Amino acid sequence: MSEKRLEPVQEEQESCDSHSSASGCTIFLGYTSNLISSGVRESIRYLAQHRMVDVIVTTAGGIEEDFIKCLAPTYLGEFSLKGKELRQQGINRIGNLLVPNDNYCKFEDWLMPILDQMVLEQKTEGTHWTPSKMIHRLGKEINNPDSVYYWAYKNDIPVFSPALTDGSLGDMIYFHSYKNPGLVLDIVEDIRRLNSKAVFAKSTGMIILGGGLVKHHIANANLMRNGADFAVFVNTGQEFDGSDSGARPDEAISWGKIRMDASPVKVYADASIVFPLLVAETFAHNADRLIKEKNSD
Amino acid sequence: MSEKRLEPVQEEQESCDSHSSASGCTIFLGYTSNLISSGVRESIRYLAQHRMVDVIVTTAGGIEEDFIKCLAPTYLGEFSLKGKELRQQGINRIGNLLVPNDNYCKFEDWLMPILDQMVLEQKTEGTHWTPSKMIHRLGKEINNPDSVYYWAYKNDIPVFSPALTDGSLGDMIYFHSYKNPGLVLDIVEDIRRLNSKAVFAKSTGMIILGGGLVKHHIANANLMRNGADFAVFVNTGQEFDGSDSGARPDEAISWGKIRMDASPVKVYADASIVFPLLVAETFAHNADRLIKEKNSD
Amino acid sequence: MSEKRLEPVQEEQESCDSHSSASGCTIFLGYTSNLISSGVRESIRYLAQHRMVDVIVTTAGGIEEDFIKCLAPTYLGEFSLKGKELRQQGINRIGNLLVPNDNYCKFEDWLMPILDQMVLEQKTEGTHWTPSKMIHRLGKEINNPDSVYYWAYKNDIPVFSPALTDGSLGDMIYFHSYKNPGLVLDIVEDIRRLNSKAVFAKSTGMIILGGGLVKHHIANANLMRNGADFAVFVNTGQEFDGSDSGARPDEAISWGKIRMDASPVKVYADASIVFPLLVAETFAHNADRLIKEKNSD
Amino acid sequence: MSEKRLEPVQEEQESCDSHSSASGCTIFLGYTSNLISSGVRESIRYLAQHRMVDVIVTTAGGIEEDFIKCLAPTYLGEFSLKGKELRQQGINRIGNLLVPNDNYCKFEDWLMPILDQMVLEQKTEGTHWTPSKMIHRLGKEINNPDSVYYWAYKNDIPVFSPALTDGSLGDMIYFHSYKNPGLVLDIVEDIRRLNSKAVFAKSTGMIILGGGLVKHHIANANLMRNGADFAVFVNTGQEFDGSDSGARPDEAISWGKIRMDASPVKVYADASIVFPLLVAETFAHNADRLIKEKNSD
């Protein structure tokens, strides 16, 4: 069964290969923040580093946890550790992972001067900031090859996160706004940019790990082109409550988010188990071919 | 068991009652868009109408589907209806609900002049638009007591939706931006406003239906005040993949999103079954007292 | 939505009413042992007391926990209580319920003389014991109107539990077999009896709470009559792993376990929340009519 | 994360190795019938063939589907195939697998003479049949190295299935009982045998795929020895409804089904994805050592 589930990824990639140019198959990768907190970050970084995906959508946590990991380590803990005791020790739990408060202090020290600079550029150069532009700048500033967004910056892969204020980044922006007010983060320009990526692609593929915003945002952008040509969902959501998170790909076909003749796949599994295997057997397996072709563009 | 699960809501409400003034217990209500698509919308509308909640957080779909229901009906279908056939008939599926394409056309006809007006005000009066201000305006424009956001407008309940472009609203804004460009929707001012709601509250309660953005956004705001005093989560998410959506309330305690001495509750159930019961046995049960006290503020 | 989900039960019951005699609609009720451990036991007892169901299928725990509750109370605890600490205190956890070891000692004291008697009858009278006959005997011996199986005994409702040795009953039978060997529990006669209940019914309805053995056993019996006429499943199982527990009713139609023209329903919910509501709005709501008709048989 | 989850299996096996003799670590393997229907059957067959497990517990379907696969193939279909259409074509669906009615006819042709023979032996030789003895006989009769139970027979691995009548086997026994009545299948002798396997083991390990009967039955047997030393559960069940299927291993510690000092693991995943990987990286990885030691017993 698992082999059959994996097939379409293979197919997707090969189809994309066959016209693997700037005008070929545009791959949208979406993931929730827990995947950056977990070791799946390395698989995602690999894809960004080798330009194997073209557009990234994630949540605020999916952005900031990548940078924080460049500043201080995340630790392995247990799901059952008591919240009260952790709180008293200044340790934050993400599933079975632990992030000390001090990591967020380091993040603050790193981020605040960048926010100052952003406000300055807005005022002096008229820079119109959007979440994707801010992530691009942060990827440049981190200047660390362990970072997903460093590679997204280097390889000009746009990263969209419309609710970028929903996390530690938002906390910092909030605090900073009292010291140095005026920063504007506009989400209208970003929706134009994201939708254009879908509209002007020859064909598109969606690889979406988890649900919520990241799933809907990529699918909605592909609605603008009457549907993605390829789609792989990996999540544990169920359809019975009518949520978009748990919806089967067939619901997306009714909306025109996936083409009627596509063969979308939903893998009902924890992406932290499955995604490294998927990447290994598809993108990494064909890395020589994929990297060469991309580089010869 | 279900009775025990319900207890804390009762307690929450009564605790909130006891200092039920503008400076009393601020209740944050969050929900995903499927709940507006479903009949739970009526329970939410009831809460907004009677000022029983103080802050709302939802997704783009949670906004637009409320307005669209004022323009044309949503139909009851089946989870198993084929996406391809629905697509060919111009019908979009949300779980077991059906929304014809024509509903979105009506929405477009209604929205476009408002967007024109918003751009005009931005240019002529310098209005600094944010998602919450736009929702407030739309609530005023719809002028229909069936709408959740009509009552939010009337009762000055702020509604936050930082990724407001992630849905049909975003599609319209995208199309509109080619005809009449320039609209800016800033998410920085909204994060200030949301966080201030938590920071300056005497005590807070969180009622969160579903996961993803709405769950994290409310909890993150309450982190700014070292934790909510009361919390009720209703969702079907599981913790094993480390997602915030599936995390138990105890994880939020480690972060300071819920107070260490709180007694948070997670109900593992489809909110569309459970939430109307919860509202009936708590808010509606105590409606006389709650409404009178609110009105005598 | 929940109302729609409830409809078929209503329908089922009324259909059954219309020929509510020995030759009418035979209702098979199945449930896993946790439902007897929980307060759902009272709803089940109500159905047995008023002869509102005709055949019961459950697991060993579903039998023994009912009797044990007649001997000593079960306590409300927490899902998060540490296993090691409970073990050291002699307390067994079932979800958020606690059962002291002492309860099982009381059960042993009660059961052992009955097992002696059963062996004696087997040897002297040639009694051919089966799980259902043993449960009938235990229901007589407990002689307590709080017990589901007391009422099953009184009202001649057969209770099937082919793996009756899989629980504390099995432990007792195991210990007892060293002191007083020879007891035989035959499962062949019981499968004849269960299947005959389905084969010779005019119409049948299945109400199955949870998955595993109880779900399959009732459905398999109804295969013998080319399918049940009515079916309501309440469980949280999912289909993606191909288990029978999580299978949708439509899978049972392929097997002939449910009739092709039936309108089966699956409620995706914790039965401990949903089943008391279902009973209240159907069986209990129509109790006057149902009880009168049954009594006038 | 997945690596950490796998660790304990590694550890388990090595611990078992260290005293890998008849008096060493007794491994109980349990699985639900869908895993035999799926390709996981090959992994299970491998373990039985090489005597890498010592006791097997499964459901009736877990027995019969193995034999039926020796008589005719199972086909790959889709979860969404309509039950009514399949029924009309005489095809039974198990998740995304399809089994034609004709396979069950072949099974009947194969089984009936064996049942005749069993009745004869019971009458003439006084054979006291139990489910495990019947499975042993069937494993001998199938005489096919593709069969799990052929190897269980060859290698004297007892296979327990107390509710052996709950499936096609039960259908056949039911039909046969009208033509040639009298067969008795006793579950008391089998519980003695299963419990003894646990009680007299030096140490034990439990590997349980799925929930329901197979999970409880193995754990309950290990209660007789105050707990298993090692435990790996692979299933998708959740604890919130209080079911044994979804219970975390820590609940089993409270009962004494797992030792207080054990390090049990629950993998929240579809066993059909995970179990072949687990077997490959543990049993198969160490096959040389495991097989040699077993053979030199």
mmCIF file of N, CA, C and O in Angstrom, chain B residues 204-276:
data_model
loop_
_atom_site.group_PDB
_atom_site.id
_atom_site.type_symbol
_atom_site.label_atom_id
_atom_site.label_comp_id
_atom_site.label_asym_id
_atom_site.label_seq_id
_atom_site.Cartn_x
_atom_site.Cartn_y
_atom_site.Cartn_z
ATOM 1 N N THR B 204 -8.868 36.713 31.346
ATOM 2 C CA THR B 204 -9.270 36.321 29.990
ATOM 3 C C THR B 204 -9.686 34.852 29.956
ATOM 4 O O THR B 204 -9.223 34.037 30.751
ATOM 5 N N GLY B 205 -10.569 34.566 29.012
ATOM 6 C CA GLY B 205 -10.968 33.191 28.719
ATOM 7 C C GLY B 205 -10.841 32.966 27.224
ATOM 8 O O GLY B 205 -11.101 33.875 26.432
ATOM 9 N N MET B 206 -10.408 31.752 26.853
ATOM 10 C CA MET B 206 -10.272 31.414 25.436
ATOM 11 C C MET B 206 -11.226 30.270 25.123
ATOM 12 O O MET B 206 -11.218 29.251 25.812
ATOM 13 N N ILE B 207 -12.030 30.441 24.096
ATOM 14 C CA ILE B 207 -12.879 29.350 23.595
ATOM 15 C C ILE B 207 -12.482 29.163 22.142
ATOM 16 O O ILE B 207 -12.707 30.055 21.313
ATOM 17 N N ILE B 208 -11.870 28.031 21.847
ATOM 18 C CA ILE B 208 -11.277 27.848 20.527
ATOM 19 C C ILE B 208 -11.802 26.571 19.889
ATOM 20 O O ILE B 208 -11.608 25.478 20.413
ATOM 21 N N LEU B 209 -12.474 26.744 18.764
ATOM 22 C CA LEU B 209 -13.071 25.621 18.033
ATOM 23 C C LEU B 209 -12.216 25.332 16.812
ATOM 24 O O LEU B 209 -12.118 26.169 15.915
ATOM 25 N N GLY B 210 -11.594 24.158 16.797
ATOM 26 C CA GLY B 210 -10.697 23.822 15.688
ATOM 27 C C GLY B 210 -9.270 24.230 15.988
ATOM 28 O O GLY B 210 -8.963 24.699 17.097
ATOM 29 N N GLY B 211 -8.389 24.027 14.997
ATOM 30 C CA GLY B 211 -6.962 24.277 15.219
ATOM 31 C C GLY B 211 -6.404 25.300 14.258
ATOM 32 O O GLY B 211 -7.100 26.232 13.856
ATOM 33 N N GLY B 212 -5.143 25.135 13.926
ATOM 34 C CA GLY B 212 -4.482 26.027 12.969
ATOM 35 C C GLY B 212 -4.341 27.438 13.500
ATOM 36 O O GLY B 212 -4.177 27.669 14.703
ATOM 37 N N LEU B 213 -4.429 28.391 12.577
ATOM 38 C CA LEU B 213 -4.198 29.794 12.889
ATOM 39 C C LEU B 213 -5.036 30.292 14.060
ATOM 40 O O LEU B 213 -4.536 30.985 14.946
ATOM 41 N N VAL B 214 -6.321 29.977 14.087
ATOM 42 C CA VAL B 214 -7.198 30.584 15.095
ATOM 43 C C VAL B 214 -6.797 30.147 16.500
ATOM 44 O O VAL B 214 -6.870 30.926 17.451
ATOM 45 N N LYS B 215 -6.362 28.908 16.616
ATOM 46 C CA LYS B 215 -5.944 28.411 17.938
ATOM 47 C C LYS B 215 -4.657 29.085 18.380
ATOM 48 O O LYS B 215 -4.537 29.565 19.510
ATOM 49 N N HIS B 216 -3.714 29.137 17.480
ATOM 50 C CA HIS B 216 -2.422 29.705 17.850
ATOM 51 C C HIS B 216 -2.517 31.202 18.092
ATOM 52 O O HIS B 216 -1.873 31.738 19.009
ATOM 53 N N HIS B 217 -3.318 31.880 17.293
ATOM 54 C CA HIS B 217 -3.339 33.339 17.347
ATOM 55 C C HIS B 217 -3.907 33.836 18.677
ATOM 56 O O HIS B 217 -3.391 34.774 19.283
ATOM 57 N N ILE B 218 -4.959 33.198 19.134
ATOM 58 C CA ILE B 218 -5.543 33.592 20.418
ATOM 59 C C ILE B 218 -4.595 33.236 21.557
ATOM 60 O O ILE B 218 -4.370 34.031 22.479
ATOM 61 N N ALA B 219 -4.024 32.051 21.481
ATOM 62 C CA ALA B 219 -3.129 31.630 22.566
ATOM 63 C C ALA B 219 -1.889 32.505 22.612
ATOM 64 O O ALA B 219 -1.402 32.864 23.687
ATOM 65 N N ASN B 220 -1.380 32.874 21.440
ATOM 66 C CA ASN B 220 -0.174 33.702 21.396
ATOM 67 C C ASN B 220 -0.451 35.096 21.981
ATOM 68 O O ASN B 220 0.384 35.663 22.692
ATOM 69 N N ALA B 221 -1.640 35.625 21.703
ATOM 70 C CA ALA B 221 -1.992 36.931 22.286
ATOM 71 C C ALA B 221 -2.041 36.831 23.808
ATOM 72 O O ALA B 221 -1.606 37.739 24.524
ATOM 73 N N ASN B 222 -2.537 35.704 24.308
ATOM 74 C CA ASN B 222 -2.632 35.550 25.756
ATOM 75 C C ASN B 222 -1.272 35.299 26.414
ATOM 76 O O ASN B 222 -1.127 35.475 27.631
ATOM 77 N N LEU B 223 -0.309 34.886 25.611
ATOM 78 C CA LEU B 223 1.076 34.794 26.088
ATOM 79 C C LEU B 223 1.571 36.172 26.530
ATOM 80 O O LEU B 223 2.357 36.307 27.474
ATOM 81 N N MET B 224 1.088 37.203 25.870
ATOM 82 C CA MET B 224 1.506 38.574 26.174
ATOM 83 C C MET B 224 1.084 39.010 27.580
ATOM 84 O O MET B 224 1.571 39.997 28.104
ATOM 85 N N ARG B 225 0.111 38.298 28.163
ATOM 86 C CA ARG B 225 -0.316 38.606 29.534
ATOM 87 C C ARG B 225 0.017 37.461 30.491
ATOM 88 O O ARG B 225 -0.575 37.334 31.555
ATOM 89 N N ASN B 226 0.968 36.635 30.097
ATOM 90 C CA ASN B 226 1.377 35.485 30.904
ATOM 91 C C ASN B 226 0.270 34.455 31.089
ATOM 92 O O ASN B 226 0.256 33.737 32.085
ATOM 93 N N GLY B 227 -0.619 34.381 30.119
ATOM 94 C CA GLY B 227 -1.553 33.278 30.114
ATOM 95 C C GLY B 227 -2.991 33.647 30.357
ATOM 96 O O GLY B 227 -3.317 34.531 31.155
ATOM 97 N N ALA B 228 -3.874 32.912 29.674
ATOM 98 C CA ALA B 228 -5.311 33.061 29.884
ATOM 99 C C ALA B 228 -5.685 32.410 31.214
ATOM 100 O O ALA B 228 -5.029 31.472 31.676
ATOM 101 N N ASP B 229 -6.761 32.899 31.799
ATOM 102 C CA ASP B 229 -7.234 32.346 33.063
ATOM 103 C C ASP B 229 -8.141 31.138 32.849
ATOM 104 O O ASP B 229 -8.245 30.273 33.719
ATOM 105 N N PHE B 230 -8.802 31.115 31.718
ATOM 106 C CA PHE B 230 -9.716 30.028 31.385
ATOM 107 C C PHE B 230 -9.488 29.616 29.942
ATOM 108 O O PHE B 230 -9.157 30.473 29.110
ATOM 109 N N ALA B 231 -9.663 28.326 29.647
ATOM 110 C CA ALA B 231 -9.470 27.884 28.266
ATOM 111 C C ALA B 231 -10.292 26.643 27.994
ATOM 112 O O ALA B 231 -10.288 25.691 28.776
ATOM 113 N N VAL B 232 -11.020 26.681 26.897
ATOM 114 C CA VAL B 232 -11.757 25.512 26.407
ATOM 115 C C VAL B 232 -11.389 25.322 24.943
ATOM 116 O O VAL B 232 -11.590 26.237 24.125
ATOM 117 N N PHE B 233 -10.812 24.173 24.629
ATOM 118 C CA PHE B 233 -10.514 23.824 23.235
ATOM 119 C C PHE B 233 -11.505 22.750 22.804
ATOM 120 O O PHE B 233 -11.738 21.797 23.546
ATOM 121 N N VAL B 234 -12.055 22.880 21.632
ATOM 122 C CA VAL B 234 -12.875 21.803 21.049
ATOM 123 C C VAL B 234 -12.279 21.488 19.690
ATOM 124 O O VAL B 234 -12.319 22.326 18.775
ATOM 125 N N ASN B 235 -11.664 20.331 19.572
ATOM 126 C CA ASN B 235 -11.125 19.953 18.270
ATOM 127 C C ASN B 235 -10.842 18.463 18.225
ATOM 128 O O ASN B 235 -10.925 17.767 19.242
ATOM 129 N N THR B 236 -10.525 17.963 17.043
ATOM 130 C CA THR B 236 -10.274 16.537 16.855
ATOM 131 C C THR B 236 -8.788 16.262 16.603
ATOM 132 O O THR B 236 -8.431 15.155 16.227
ATOM 133 N N GLY B 237 -7.954 17.271 16.816
ATOM 134 C CA GLY B 237 -6.522 17.102 16.559
ATOM 135 C C GLY B 237 -5.845 16.229 17.604
ATOM 136 O O GLY B 237 -6.298 16.148 18.748
ATOM 137 N N GLN B 238 -4.774 15.595 17.200
ATOM 138 C CA GLN B 238 -4.022 14.721 18.091
ATOM 139 C C GLN B 238 -2.616 15.246 18.263
ATOM 140 O O GLN B 238 -2.080 15.894 17.373
ATOM 141 N N GLU B 239 -1.996 14.923 19.381
ATOM 142 C CA GLU B 239 -0.715 15.553 19.688
ATOM 143 C C GLU B 239 0.482 14.851 19.058
ATOM 144 O O GLU B 239 1.564 15.413 19.017
ATOM 145 N N PHE B 240 0.297 13.616 18.558
ATOM 146 C CA PHE B 240 1.470 12.807 18.250
ATOM 147 C C PHE B 240 2.367 13.385 17.161
ATOM 148 O O PHE B 240 3.540 13.046 17.082
ATOM 149 N N ASP B 241 1.833 14.241 16.298
ATOM 150 C CA ASP B 241 2.693 14.824 15.259
ATOM 151 C C ASP B 241 3.318 16.151 15.701
ATOM 152 O O ASP B 241 4.016 16.786 14.919
ATOM 153 N N GLY B 242 3.080 16.524 16.934
ATOM 154 C CA GLY B 242 3.735 17.729 17.460
ATOM 155 C C GLY B 242 3.132 19.030 16.970
ATOM 156 O O GLY B 242 3.688 20.098 17.203
ATOM 157 N N SER B 243 1.986 18.969 16.326
ATOM 158 C CA SER B 243 1.357 20.191 15.816
ATOM 159 C C SER B 243 0.736 20.991 16.955
ATOM 160 O O SER B 243 0.303 20.426 17.963
ATOM 161 N N ASP B 244 0.669 22.299 16.783
ATOM 162 C CA ASP B 244 -0.041 23.124 17.757
ATOM 163 C C ASP B 244 -1.532 22.798 17.737
ATOM 164 O O ASP B 244 -2.189 22.812 18.767
ATOM 165 N N SER B 245 -2.047 22.483 16.575
ATOM 166 C CA SER B 245 -3.480 22.159 16.452
ATOM 167 C C SER B 245 -3.880 21.037 17.403
ATOM 168 O O SER B 245 -4.926 21.092 18.032
ATOM 169 N N GLY B 246 -3.066 20.012 17.485
ATOM 170 C CA GLY B 246 -3.426 18.845 18.281
ATOM 171 C C GLY B 246 -2.893 18.884 19.707
ATOM 172 O O GLY B 246 -3.200 17.994 20.493
ATOM 173 N N ALA B 247 -2.123 19.902 20.042
ATOM 174 C CA ALA B 247 -1.487 19.950 21.370
ATOM 175 C C ALA B 247 -2.522 20.034 22.478
ATOM 176 O O ALA B 247 -3.521 20.739 22.363
ATOM 177 N N ARG B 248 -2.269 19.336 23.561
ATOM 178 C CA ARG B 248 -3.115 19.451 24.750
ATOM 179 C C ARG B 248 -2.906 20.827 25.402
ATOM 180 O O ARG B 248 -1.849 21.443 25.235
ATOM 181 N N PRO B 249 -3.893 21.294 26.173
ATOM 182 C CA PRO B 249 -3.730 22.594 26.831
ATOM 183 C C PRO B 249 -2.458 22.659 27.677
ATOM 184 O O PRO B 249 -1.894 23.731 27.857
ATOM 185 N N ASP B 250 -2.007 21.519 28.167
ATOM 186 C CA ASP B 250 -0.830 21.537 29.027
ATOM 187 C C ASP B 250 0.408 22.038 28.291
ATOM 188 O O ASP B 250 1.313 22.607 28.913
ATOM 189 N N GLU B 251 0.456 21.823 26.983
ATOM 190 C CA GLU B 251 1.576 22.388 26.219
ATOM 191 C C GLU B 251 1.524 23.913 26.267
ATOM 192 O O GLU B 251 2.561 24.571 26.417
ATOM 193 N N ALA B 252 0.326 24.468 26.180
ATOM 194 C CA ALA B 252 0.170 25.928 26.234
ATOM 195 C C ALA B 252 0.590 26.488 27.589
ATOM 196 O O ALA B 252 1.038 27.632 27.691
ATOM 197 N N ILE B 253 0.462 25.682 28.643
ATOM 198 C CA ILE B 253 0.908 26.139 29.971
ATOM 199 C C ILE B 253 2.424 26.318 29.979
ATOM 200 O O ILE B 253 2.943 27.276 30.557
ATOM 201 N N SER B 254 3.141 25.419 29.303
ATOM 202 C CA SER B 254 4.611 25.547 29.282
ATOM 203 C C SER B 254 5.030 26.874 28.656
ATOM 204 O O SER B 254 6.045 27.450 29.028
ATOM 205 N N TRP B 255 4.249 27.369 27.729
ATOM 206 C CA TRP B 255 4.564 28.611 27.022
ATOM 207 C C TRP B 255 4.101 29.860 27.773
ATOM 208 O O TRP B 255 4.442 30.982 27.381
ATOM 209 N N GLY B 256 3.268 29.671 28.780
ATOM 210 C CA GLY B 256 2.653 30.831 29.400
ATOM 211 C C GLY B 256 1.472 31.363 28.611
ATOM 212 O O GLY B 256 1.081 32.518 28.762
ATOM 213 N N LYS B 257 0.881 30.526 27.774
ATOM 214 C CA LYS B 257 -0.316 30.942 27.040
ATOM 215 C C LYS B 257 -1.571 30.713 27.887
ATOM 216 O O LYS B 257 -2.606 31.334 27.677
ATOM 217 N N ILE B 258 -1.459 29.762 28.808
ATOM 218 C CA ILE B 258 -2.503 29.505 29.802
ATOM 219 C C ILE B 258 -1.805 29.580 31.161
ATOM 220 O O ILE B 258 -0.670 29.112 31.296
ATOM 221 N N ARG B 259 -2.470 30.141 32.145
ATOM 222 C CA ARG B 259 -1.862 30.283 33.477
ATOM 223 C C ARG B 259 -1.603 28.911 34.116
ATOM 224 O O ARG B 259 -2.350 27.965 33.880
ATOM 225 N N MET B 260 -0.601 28.876 34.957
ATOM 226 C CA MET B 260 -0.231 27.617 35.598
ATOM 227 C C MET B 260 -1.322 27.094 36.520
ATOM 228 O O MET B 260 -1.446 25.902 36.731
ATOM 229 N N ASP B 261 -2.124 27.985 37.070
ATOM 230 C CA ASP B 261 -3.171 27.551 38.004
ATOM 231 C C ASP B 261 -4.543 27.440 37.342
ATOM 232 O O ASP B 261 -5.548 27.266 38.028
ATOM 233 N N ALA B 262 -4.588 27.523 36.024
ATOM 234 C CA ALA B 262 -5.872 27.396 35.329
ATOM 235 C C ALA B 262 -6.279 25.921 35.240
ATOM 236 O O ALA B 262 -5.478 25.024 35.498
ATOM 237 N N SER B 263 -7.540 25.700 34.903
ATOM 238 C CA SER B 263 -8.042 24.330 34.699
ATOM 239 C C SER B 263 -8.591 24.215 33.283
ATOM 240 O O SER B 263 -9.792 24.106 33.073
ATOM 241 N N PRO B 264 -7.701 24.233 32.307
ATOM 242 C CA PRO B 264 -8.162 24.215 30.920
ATOM 243 C C PRO B 264 -8.772 22.865 30.553
ATOM 244 O O PRO B 264 -8.486 21.854 31.185
ATOM 245 N N VAL B 265 -9.607 22.883 29.538
ATOM 246 C CA VAL B 265 -10.311 21.684 29.093
ATOM 247 C C VAL B 265 -10.149 21.540 27.588
ATOM 248 O O VAL B 265 -10.243 22.520 26.849
ATOM 249 N N LYS B 266 -9.895 20.315 27.152
ATOM 250 C CA LYS B 266 -9.954 20.016 25.722
ATOM 251 C C LYS B 266 -11.050 18.996 25.490
ATOM 252 O O LYS B 266 -11.030 17.919 26.093
ATOM 253 N N VAL B 267 -11.992 19.322 24.654
ATOM 254 C CA VAL B 267 -13.049 18.389 24.276
ATOM 255 C C VAL B 267 -12.669 17.797 22.918
ATOM 256 O O VAL B 267 -12.526 18.539 21.944
ATOM 257 N N TYR B 268 -12.473 16.488 22.882
ATOM 258 C CA TYR B 268 -12.067 15.805 21.650
ATOM 259 C C TYR B 268 -13.327 15.456 20.860
ATOM 260 O O TYR B 268 -13.844 14.341 20.967
ATOM 261 N N ALA B 269 -13.831 16.404 20.107
ATOM 262 C CA ALA B 269 -15.086 16.142 19.409
ATOM 263 C C ALA B 269 -15.255 17.139 18.281
ATOM 264 O O ALA B 269 -14.631 18.200 18.260
ATOM 265 N N ASP B 270 -16.101 16.766 17.356
ATOM 266 C CA ASP B 270 -16.535 17.636 16.273
ATOM 267 C C ASP B 270 -17.302 18.808 16.891
ATOM 268 O O ASP B 270 -18.347 18.624 17.522
ATOM 269 N N ALA B 271 -16.781 20.014 16.714
ATOM 270 C CA ALA B 271 -17.424 21.186 17.321
ATOM 271 C C ALA B 271 -18.842 21.382 16.816
ATOM 272 O O ALA B 271 -19.672 21.975 17.516
ATOM 273 N N SER B 272 -19.136 20.881 15.639
ATOM 274 C CA SER B 272 -20.492 21.082 15.117
ATOM 275 C C SER B 272 -21.515 20.268 15.899
ATOM 276 O O SER B 272 -22.696 20.592 15.908
ATOM 277 N N ILE B 273 -21.080 19.201 16.572
ATOM 278 C CA ILE B 273 -21.964 18.467 17.479
ATOM 279 C C ILE B 273 -21.987 19.140 18.851
ATOM 280 O O ILE B 273 -23.035 19.311 19.464
ATOM 281 N N VAL B 274 -20.828 19.528 19.327
ATOM 282 C CA VAL B 274 -20.665 19.878 20.729
ATOM 283 C C VAL B 274 -20.934 21.344 21.038
ATOM 284 O O VAL B 274 -21.489 21.672 22.084
ATOM 285 N N PHE B 275 -20.549 22.247 20.136
ATOM 286 C CA PHE B 275 -20.601 23.660 20.522
ATOM 287 C C PHE B 275 -22.025 24.178 20.765
ATOM 288 O O PHE B 275 -22.252 24.903 21.741
ATOM 289 N N PRO B 276 -22.994 23.815 19.932
ATOM 290 C CA PRO B 276 -24.359 24.267 20.256
ATOM 291 C C PRO B 276 -24.825 23.790 21.635
ATOM 292 O O PRO B 276 -25.499 24.537 22.359
#
